[in-house]
Amino acid sequence: MPHHDHDHNPTINAANCNAVGLAALITGAFMGVELMGGIISGSLALIADAGHMLTDFAALALAWAAFWLSNHSAHKAIGASQRLPLYAAAINCISLFIISAWILWEAYHRFQDPVPIIGPIMFIIALGGLIVNLIILKILAKADGKNLNIKAANMHVMGDLLGSIAAIIAAIAIMVTGWTPIDPLLSTLVALLIARGAWSIGKETLHALRHNH
């Protein structure tokens, strides 16, 4: 049975474009807040999540461009308009693997050379990140959930959501017990979960590309 991504439907494509564009703006706005919070508090979980939000911003912006081009191209070649979002989804998956590797590398160094962490600042920023990611997920829920590019965008945001939850747990543990290794430990777990999700979306994207020559 041939694969259909429904990108030829102007209504769905416009909804995808609007949802991803708004999600990109919110992600970019909070990214700087989380990065500064991570630097000030010394938390890898926050810094890693900010790095992931940077990747999210680039991926969401790319997805927005792909939807806009496929919806506004002068010639509506169905194959070309379907492949643009698929290529964007593939780049999203690659970026997820890259950020996962970066988090693991940083976590390794934190285990070797622990740094002091300010728990209350970490907790406040992480809680803000959780709220922002929930808002973004609600925005993306208005888009076409079957579209691979939307799936990849959701995977990005879910990774951020996990990062925020991990940072909240780590902040509470640090404030209560003072045990800082939980910060890179939970960051490592999030990195592995992100990589697992990227692998799943990547396989589906490759399958779709083979059927959209």
CSV table of C-alpha atoms in Angstrom, one decimal:
chain,number,residue,atom,x,y,z
A,1,MET,CA,0.0,0.0,0.0
A,2,PRO,CA,1.6,3.4,-1.0
A,3,HIS,CA,2.7,5.8,1.7
A,4,HIS,CA,0.8,9.1,2.0
A,5,ASP,CA,1.9,12.0,4.1
A,6,HIS,CA,-1.0,14.3,3.3
A,7,ASP,CA,1.3,17.2,2.5
A,8,HIS,CA,-0.7,17.9,-0.6
A,9,ASN,CA,-3.7,19.0,1.5
A,10,PRO,CA,-3.4,22.8,1.8
A,11,THR,CA,-5.5,23.0,5.0
A,12,ILE,CA,-3.4,20.5,6.8
A,13,ASN,CA,-0.2,22.0,5.5
A,14,ALA,CA,-1.2,25.5,6.6
A,15,ALA,CA,-2.0,24.1,10.1
A,16,ASN,CA,1.4,22.4,10.2
A,17,CYS,CA,3.2,25.6,9.1
A,18,ASN,CA,1.4,27.8,11.7
A,19,ALA,CA,1.9,25.3,14.6
A,20,VAL,CA,5.6,24.7,13.9
A,21,GLY,CA,6.3,28.4,13.4
A,22,LEU,CA,4.7,29.3,16.7
A,23,ALA,CA,6.5,26.4,18.5
A,24,ALA,CA,9.8,27.6,17.0
A,25,LEU,CA,9.3,31.2,18.3
A,26,ILE,CA,8.5,30.0,21.9
A,27,THR,CA,11.4,27.5,21.9
A,28,GLY,CA,13.9,30.2,20.8
A,29,ALA,CA,12.6,32.6,23.4
A,30,PHE,CA,13.0,30.3,26.3
A,31,MET,CA,16.3,28.7,25.1
A,32,GLY,CA,18.3,31.7,26.3
A,33,VAL,CA,16.6,31.7,29.7
A,34,GLU,CA,17.5,28.0,30.2
A,35,LEU,CA,21.1,28.4,29.1
A,36,MET,CA,21.7,31.3,31.5
A,37,GLY,CA,20.0,29.4,34.3
A,38,GLY,CA,22.2,26.4,33.6
A,39,ILE,CA,25.4,28.5,33.6
A,40,ILE,CA,24.4,30.4,36.8
A,41,SER,CA,23.3,27.3,38.7
A,42,GLY,CA,26.0,25.0,37.3
A,43,SER,CA,23.5,22.4,36.2
A,44,LEU,CA,24.4,20.1,33.2
A,45,ALA,CA,20.7,19.0,33.0
A,46,LEU,CA,19.7,22.7,32.3
A,47,ILE,CA,22.6,23.3,29.9
A,48,ALA,CA,21.9,20.1,28.1
A,49,ASP,CA,18.3,21.0,27.8
A,50,ALA,CA,19.1,24.4,26.5
A,51,GLY,CA,21.4,22.8,23.9
A,52,HIS,CA,18.5,20.6,22.9
A,53,MET,CA,16.2,23.6,22.7
A,54,LEU,CA,18.8,25.2,20.3
A,55,THR,CA,18.6,22.1,18.1
A,56,ASP,CA,14.8,22.2,18.5
A,57,PHE,CA,14.7,25.8,17.3
A,58,ALA,CA,16.7,25.0,14.2
A,59,ALA,CA,14.7,21.9,13.5
A,60,LEU,CA,11.4,23.6,14.0
A,61,ALA,CA,12.5,26.5,11.8
A,62,LEU,CA,13.6,24.1,9.1
A,63,ALA,CA,10.2,22.3,9.4
A,64,TRP,CA,8.4,25.6,9.0
A,65,ALA,CA,10.4,26.4,5.9
A,66,ALA,CA,9.7,23.0,4.4
A,67,PHE,CA,5.9,23.3,5.0
A,68,TRP,CA,5.9,26.9,3.7
A,69,LEU,CA,7.8,25.9,0.5
A,70,SER,CA,5.6,22.9,-0.2
A,71,ASN,CA,2.5,25.0,0.3
A,72,HIS,CA,3.6,28.0,-1.7
A,73,SER,CA,5.7,26.5,-4.5
A,74,ALA,CA,4.9,27.8,-8.0
A,75,HIS,CA,4.5,24.3,-9.4
A,76,LYS,CA,2.7,21.8,-7.2
A,77,ALA,CA,4.8,18.7,-8.0
A,78,ILE,CA,3.4,16.2,-5.5
A,79,GLY,CA,6.6,14.2,-5.2
A,80,ALA,CA,8.8,17.3,-4.6
A,81,SER,CA,6.3,18.8,-2.1
A,82,GLN,CA,6.2,15.6,-0.2
A,83,ARG,CA,10.0,15.1,-0.1
A,84,LEU,CA,10.8,18.5,1.3
A,85,PRO,CA,9.2,17.8,4.7
A,86,LEU,CA,10.8,14.3,4.6
A,87,TYR,CA,14.3,15.7,4.2
A,88,ALA,CA,13.6,18.1,7.1
A,89,ALA,CA,12.5,15.2,9.2
A,90,ALA,CA,15.7,13.3,8.4
A,91,ILE,CA,17.8,16.4,9.4
A,92,ASN,CA,15.7,16.5,12.7
A,93,CYS,CA,16.7,12.9,13.5
A,94,ILE,CA,20.4,13.6,12.8
A,95,SER,CA,20.3,16.6,15.1
A,96,LEU,CA,18.7,14.5,17.8
A,97,PHE,CA,21.6,12.0,17.6
A,98,ILE,CA,24.2,14.8,17.7
A,99,ILE,CA,22.7,16.4,20.8
A,100,SER,CA,22.4,13.0,22.5
A,101,ALA,CA,26.1,12.4,22.0
A,102,TRP,CA,26.9,15.9,23.3
A,103,ILE,CA,25.0,15.4,26.5
A,104,LEU,CA,26.7,12.0,27.1
A,105,TRP,CA,30.1,13.6,26.5
A,106,GLU,CA,29.4,16.4,29.0
A,107,ALA,CA,28.0,14.0,31.5
A,108,TYR,CA,31.2,11.9,31.4
A,109,HIS,CA,33.3,15.0,32.2
A,110,ARG,CA,30.9,16.0,35.0
A,111,PHE,CA,31.3,12.5,36.6
A,112,GLN,CA,35.1,12.9,36.4
A,113,ASP,CA,35.1,16.5,37.7
A,114,PRO,CA,32.0,17.4,39.7
A,115,VAL,CA,31.0,21.1,40.0
A,116,PRO,CA,28.8,22.8,42.7
A,117,ILE,CA,25.2,23.3,41.7
A,118,ILE,CA,22.7,25.9,43.1
A,119,GLY,CA,19.6,23.8,43.5
A,120,PRO,CA,16.9,26.5,43.9
A,121,ILE,CA,17.8,28.3,40.7
A,122,MET,CA,18.0,25.0,38.9
A,123,PHE,CA,14.5,24.1,40.2
A,124,ILE,CA,12.8,27.4,39.1
A,125,ILE,CA,14.3,27.3,35.6
A,126,ALA,CA,13.5,23.6,35.1
A,127,LEU,CA,9.9,24.2,36.2
A,128,GLY,CA,9.6,27.0,33.7
A,129,GLY,CA,11.0,24.7,31.0
A,130,LEU,CA,8.4,22.1,31.8
A,131,ILE,CA,5.6,24.6,31.5
A,132,VAL,CA,6.9,25.9,28.2
A,133,ASN,CA,7.3,22.4,26.7
A,134,LEU,CA,3.8,21.5,27.7
A,135,ILE,CA,2.5,24.6,25.9
A,136,ILE,CA,4.5,23.7,22.8
A,137,LEU,CA,3.2,20.2,22.8
A,138,LYS,CA,-0.4,21.6,22.9
A,139,ILE,CA,0.4,23.8,20.0
A,140,LEU,CA,1.8,20.9,17.9
A,141,ALA,CA,-1.2,18.8,18.7
A,142,LYS,CA,-3.2,21.1,16.4
A,143,ALA,CA,-1.0,19.9,13.5
A,144,ASP,CA,-1.2,16.7,11.4
A,145,GLY,CA,0.0,14.0,13.8
A,146,LYS,CA,0.6,11.5,10.9
A,147,ASN,CA,3.1,13.8,9.2
A,148,LEU,CA,6.7,12.6,9.8
A,149,ASN,CA,8.0,16.2,10.2
A,150,ILE,CA,5.4,16.8,13.0
A,151,LYS,CA,6.4,13.5,14.6
A,152,ALA,CA,10.0,14.5,14.6
A,153,ALA,CA,9.1,17.9,16.0
A,154,ASN,CA,7.1,16.2,18.8
A,155,MET,CA,10.1,14.0,19.5
A,156,HIS,CA,12.3,17.0,19.9
A,157,VAL,CA,9.8,18.6,22.4
A,158,MET,CA,9.3,15.4,24.3
A,159,GLY,CA,13.1,15.2,24.7
A,160,ASP,CA,13.0,18.7,26.2
A,161,LEU,CA,10.1,17.7,28.4
A,162,LEU,CA,12.1,14.8,29.7
A,163,GLY,CA,15.0,17.1,30.2
A,164,SER,CA,12.9,19.5,32.3
A,165,ILE,CA,11.5,16.7,34.4
A,166,ALA,CA,15.0,15.2,35.0
A,167,ALA,CA,16.2,18.7,36.0
A,168,ILE,CA,13.4,19.2,38.5
A,169,ILE,CA,14.1,15.8,40.1
A,170,ALA,CA,17.8,16.5,40.2
A,171,ALA,CA,17.2,20.0,41.7
A,172,ILE,CA,15.0,18.6,44.5
A,173,ALA,CA,17.5,15.8,45.2
A,174,ILE,CA,20.4,18.3,45.3
A,175,MET,CA,18.5,20.6,47.6
A,176,VAL,CA,17.6,17.8,50.0
A,177,THR,CA,20.7,15.6,50.0
A,178,GLY,CA,23.4,17.7,48.3
A,179,TRP,CA,24.3,14.7,46.0
A,180,THR,CA,25.3,16.5,42.7
A,181,PRO,CA,26.2,13.3,40.6
A,182,ILE,CA,22.4,12.9,40.1
A,183,ASP,CA,22.6,15.9,37.6
A,184,PRO,CA,24.8,14.2,35.0
A,185,LEU,CA,23.2,10.8,35.8
A,186,LEU,CA,19.7,11.9,34.8
A,187,SER,CA,21.1,13.9,31.9
A,188,THR,CA,22.6,10.6,30.6
A,189,LEU,CA,19.2,8.9,30.9
A,190,VAL,CA,17.5,11.6,28.9
A,191,ALA,CA,20.2,11.5,26.2
A,192,LEU,CA,19.6,7.7,25.8
A,193,LEU,CA,15.8,8.2,25.6
A,194,ILE,CA,16.3,11.0,22.9
A,195,ALA,CA,18.5,8.7,20.9
A,196,ARG,CA,16.0,5.9,21.0
A,197,GLY,CA,13.2,8.1,19.8
A,198,ALA,CA,15.4,9.5,17.0
A,199,TRP,CA,16.2,5.9,15.8
A,200,SER,CA,12.5,5.1,15.6
A,201,ILE,CA,11.6,8.3,13.6
A,202,GLY,CA,14.7,7.9,11.4
A,203,LYS,CA,13.6,4.4,10.3
A,204,GLU,CA,10.2,5.6,9.4
A,205,THR,CA,11.6,8.6,7.5
A,206,LEU,CA,13.9,6.4,5.4
A,207,HIS,CA,11.0,4.1,4.7
A,208,ALA,CA,8.9,7.0,3.5
A,209,LEU,CA,11.7,8.5,1.4
A,210,ARG,CA,12.1,5.1,-0.5
A,211,HIS,CA,8.4,5.4,-1.4
A,212,ASN,CA,8.6,9.0,-2.5
A,213,HIS,CA,11.0,9.1,-5.4
